[in-house]
mmCIF file of C-alpha atoms in Angstrom:
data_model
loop_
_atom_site.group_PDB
_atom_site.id
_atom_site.type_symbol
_atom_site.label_atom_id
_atom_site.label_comp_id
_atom_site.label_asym_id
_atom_site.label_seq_id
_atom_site.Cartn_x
_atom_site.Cartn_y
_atom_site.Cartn_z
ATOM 1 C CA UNK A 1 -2.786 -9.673 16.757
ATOM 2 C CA UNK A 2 -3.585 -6.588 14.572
ATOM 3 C CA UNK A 3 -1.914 -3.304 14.968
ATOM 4 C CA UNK A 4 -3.202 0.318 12.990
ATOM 5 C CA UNK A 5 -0.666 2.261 11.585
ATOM 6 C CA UNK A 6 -1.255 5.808 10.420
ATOM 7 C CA UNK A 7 0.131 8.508 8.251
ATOM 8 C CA UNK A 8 -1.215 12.142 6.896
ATOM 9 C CA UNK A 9 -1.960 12.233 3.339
ATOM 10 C CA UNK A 10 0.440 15.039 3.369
ATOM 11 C CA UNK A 11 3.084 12.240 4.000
ATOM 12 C CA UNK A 12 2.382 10.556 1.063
ATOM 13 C CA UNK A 13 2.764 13.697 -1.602
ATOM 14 C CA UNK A 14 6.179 14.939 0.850
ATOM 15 C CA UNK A 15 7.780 11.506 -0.004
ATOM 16 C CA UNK A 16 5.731 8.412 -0.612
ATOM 17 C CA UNK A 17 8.874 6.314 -0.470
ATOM 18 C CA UNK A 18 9.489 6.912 2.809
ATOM 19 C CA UNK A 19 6.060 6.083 3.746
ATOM 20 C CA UNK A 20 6.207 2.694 1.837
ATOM 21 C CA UNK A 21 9.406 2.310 4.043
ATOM 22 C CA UNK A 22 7.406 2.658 7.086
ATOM 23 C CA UNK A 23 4.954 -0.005 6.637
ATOM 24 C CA UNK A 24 7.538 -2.625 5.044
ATOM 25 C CA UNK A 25 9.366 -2.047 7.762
ATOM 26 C CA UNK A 26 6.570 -2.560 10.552
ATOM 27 C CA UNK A 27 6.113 -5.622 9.145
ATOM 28 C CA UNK A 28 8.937 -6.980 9.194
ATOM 29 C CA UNK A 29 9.286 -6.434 12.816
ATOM 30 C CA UNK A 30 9.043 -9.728 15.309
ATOM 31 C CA UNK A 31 6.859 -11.051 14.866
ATOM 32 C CA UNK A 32 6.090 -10.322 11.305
ATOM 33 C CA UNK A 33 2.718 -8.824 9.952
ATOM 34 C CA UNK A 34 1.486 -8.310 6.528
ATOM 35 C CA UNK A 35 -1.022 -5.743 5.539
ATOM 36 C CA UNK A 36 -4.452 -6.418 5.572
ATOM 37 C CA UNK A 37 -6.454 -3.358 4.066
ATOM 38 C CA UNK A 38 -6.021 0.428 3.382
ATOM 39 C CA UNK A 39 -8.727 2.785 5.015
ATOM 40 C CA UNK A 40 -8.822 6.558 4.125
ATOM 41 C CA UNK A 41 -10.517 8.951 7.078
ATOM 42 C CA UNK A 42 -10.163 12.604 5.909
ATOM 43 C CA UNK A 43 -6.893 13.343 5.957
ATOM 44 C CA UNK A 44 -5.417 10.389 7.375
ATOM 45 C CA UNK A 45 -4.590 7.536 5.980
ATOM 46 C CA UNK A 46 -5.013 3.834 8.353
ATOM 47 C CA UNK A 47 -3.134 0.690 7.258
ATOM 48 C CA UNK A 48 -4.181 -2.563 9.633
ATOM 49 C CA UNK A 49 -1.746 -5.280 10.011
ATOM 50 C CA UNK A 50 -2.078 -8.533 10.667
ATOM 51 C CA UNK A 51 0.556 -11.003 12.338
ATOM 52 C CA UNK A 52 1.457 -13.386 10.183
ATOM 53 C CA UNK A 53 3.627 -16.554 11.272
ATOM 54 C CA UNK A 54 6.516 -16.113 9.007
ATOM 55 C CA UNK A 55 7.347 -13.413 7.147
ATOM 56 C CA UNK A 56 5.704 -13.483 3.432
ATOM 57 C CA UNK A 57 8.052 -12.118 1.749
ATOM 58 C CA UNK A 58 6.441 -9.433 0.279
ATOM 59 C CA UNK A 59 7.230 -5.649 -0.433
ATOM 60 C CA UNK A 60 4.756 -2.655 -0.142
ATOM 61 C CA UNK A 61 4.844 0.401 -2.449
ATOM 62 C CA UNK A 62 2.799 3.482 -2.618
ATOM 63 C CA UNK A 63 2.391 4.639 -5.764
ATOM 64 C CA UNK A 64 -0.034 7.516 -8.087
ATOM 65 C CA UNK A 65 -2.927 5.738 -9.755
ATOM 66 C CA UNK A 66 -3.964 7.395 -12.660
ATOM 67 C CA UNK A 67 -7.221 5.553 -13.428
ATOM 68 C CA UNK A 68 -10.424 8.400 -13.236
ATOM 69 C CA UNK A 69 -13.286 6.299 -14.350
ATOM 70 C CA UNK A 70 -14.611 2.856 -14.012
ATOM 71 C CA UNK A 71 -12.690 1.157 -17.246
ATOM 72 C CA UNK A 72 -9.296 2.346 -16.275
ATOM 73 C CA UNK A 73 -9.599 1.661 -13.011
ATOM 74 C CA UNK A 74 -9.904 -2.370 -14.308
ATOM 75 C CA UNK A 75 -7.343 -1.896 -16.739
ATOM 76 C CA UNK A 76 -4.626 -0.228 -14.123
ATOM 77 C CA UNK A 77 -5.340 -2.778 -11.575
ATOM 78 C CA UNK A 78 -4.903 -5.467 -14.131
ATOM 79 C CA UNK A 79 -1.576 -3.571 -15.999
ATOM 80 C CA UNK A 80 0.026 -4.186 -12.186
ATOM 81 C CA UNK A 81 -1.454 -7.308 -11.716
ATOM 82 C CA UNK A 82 0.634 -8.697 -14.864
ATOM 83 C CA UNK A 83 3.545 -6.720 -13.661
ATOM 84 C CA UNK A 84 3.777 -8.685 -10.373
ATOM 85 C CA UNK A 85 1.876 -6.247 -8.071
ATOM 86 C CA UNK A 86 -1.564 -6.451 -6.652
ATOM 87 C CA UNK A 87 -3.619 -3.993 -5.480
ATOM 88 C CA UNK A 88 -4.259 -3.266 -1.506
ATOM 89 C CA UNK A 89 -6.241 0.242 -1.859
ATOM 90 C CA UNK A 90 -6.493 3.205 -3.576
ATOM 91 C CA UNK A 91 -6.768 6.557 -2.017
ATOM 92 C CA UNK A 92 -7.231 10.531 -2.351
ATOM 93 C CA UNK A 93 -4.605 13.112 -1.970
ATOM 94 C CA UNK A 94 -5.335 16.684 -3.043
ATOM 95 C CA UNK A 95 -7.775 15.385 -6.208
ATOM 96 C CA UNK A 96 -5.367 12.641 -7.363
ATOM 97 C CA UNK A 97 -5.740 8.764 -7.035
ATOM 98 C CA UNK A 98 -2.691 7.067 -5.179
ATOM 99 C CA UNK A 99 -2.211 3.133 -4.589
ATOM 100 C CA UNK A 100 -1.032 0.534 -2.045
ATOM 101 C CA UNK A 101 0.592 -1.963 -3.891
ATOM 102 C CA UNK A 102 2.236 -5.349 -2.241
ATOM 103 C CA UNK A 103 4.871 -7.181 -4.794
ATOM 104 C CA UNK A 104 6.788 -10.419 -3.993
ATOM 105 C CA UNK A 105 10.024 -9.713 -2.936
ATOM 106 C CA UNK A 106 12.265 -12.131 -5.309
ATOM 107 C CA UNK A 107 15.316 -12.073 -2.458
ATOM 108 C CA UNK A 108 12.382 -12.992 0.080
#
C-alpha cells in the first residue's frame, strides 16, 4: 500500500522539526512504511510512503541544503552520506535549498 502525505512549504521554514516529526511518525504507524520519494508541486510539498513489512529502523530529518551549483550539490550529498545520512530530495522554500534526509536509527 502507498499513502501521500503533504505539508506547505511554509511548514517547513515555521518549524521543520515538527514536520520531520510528522513523517517519522506516519511511518511508524501499523503497519510501518518508509519513505519512498520527495515531490515538490508549488507550494506544497508530497512525501509517498510505502508499507514496508517491519519497521526499518530509520529516522527522517528535514534539513537546509546549502549546495547552489552542480559541484556542491555532489559534495553535500556526499558530506551526509559519510555522516550516516542519505539523501531522499531536495526542495525550494522562498529561494533556499532544503533536504529530506533518512539516517539509521542506532536504538532501531
Amino acid at each position: 500500500m502507498i499513502k501521500i502525505i503533504k505539508f506547505s512549504v511554509d511548514d517547513v521554514l515555521f518549524d521543520s522539526e515538527a514536520v520531520s516529526d510528522a513523517v517519522n511518525k506516519a511511518c511508524s504507524r501499523n503497519p510501518p512504511a518508509k519513505v519512498a520519494g520527495l515531490c515538490q508541486v508549488g507550494e506544497t510539498l508530497m512525501i509517498p510512503l510505502e508499507e514496508v513489512k517491519e519497521d526499518l529502523g530509520l529516522n527522517y530529518v528535514i534539513a537546509p541544503f546549502p549546495a547552489v551549483n552542480d559541484d556542491e550539490f555532489a559534495g553535500e550529498i556526499k558530506s551526509r552520506y559519510y555522516a550516516g545520512f542519505s539523501t531522499i530530495g531536495v526542495f525550494s522554500v522562498a529561494d533556499k535549498k532544503w533536504a529530506l534526509y533518512s539516517k539509521e536509527n542506532k536504538s532501531a
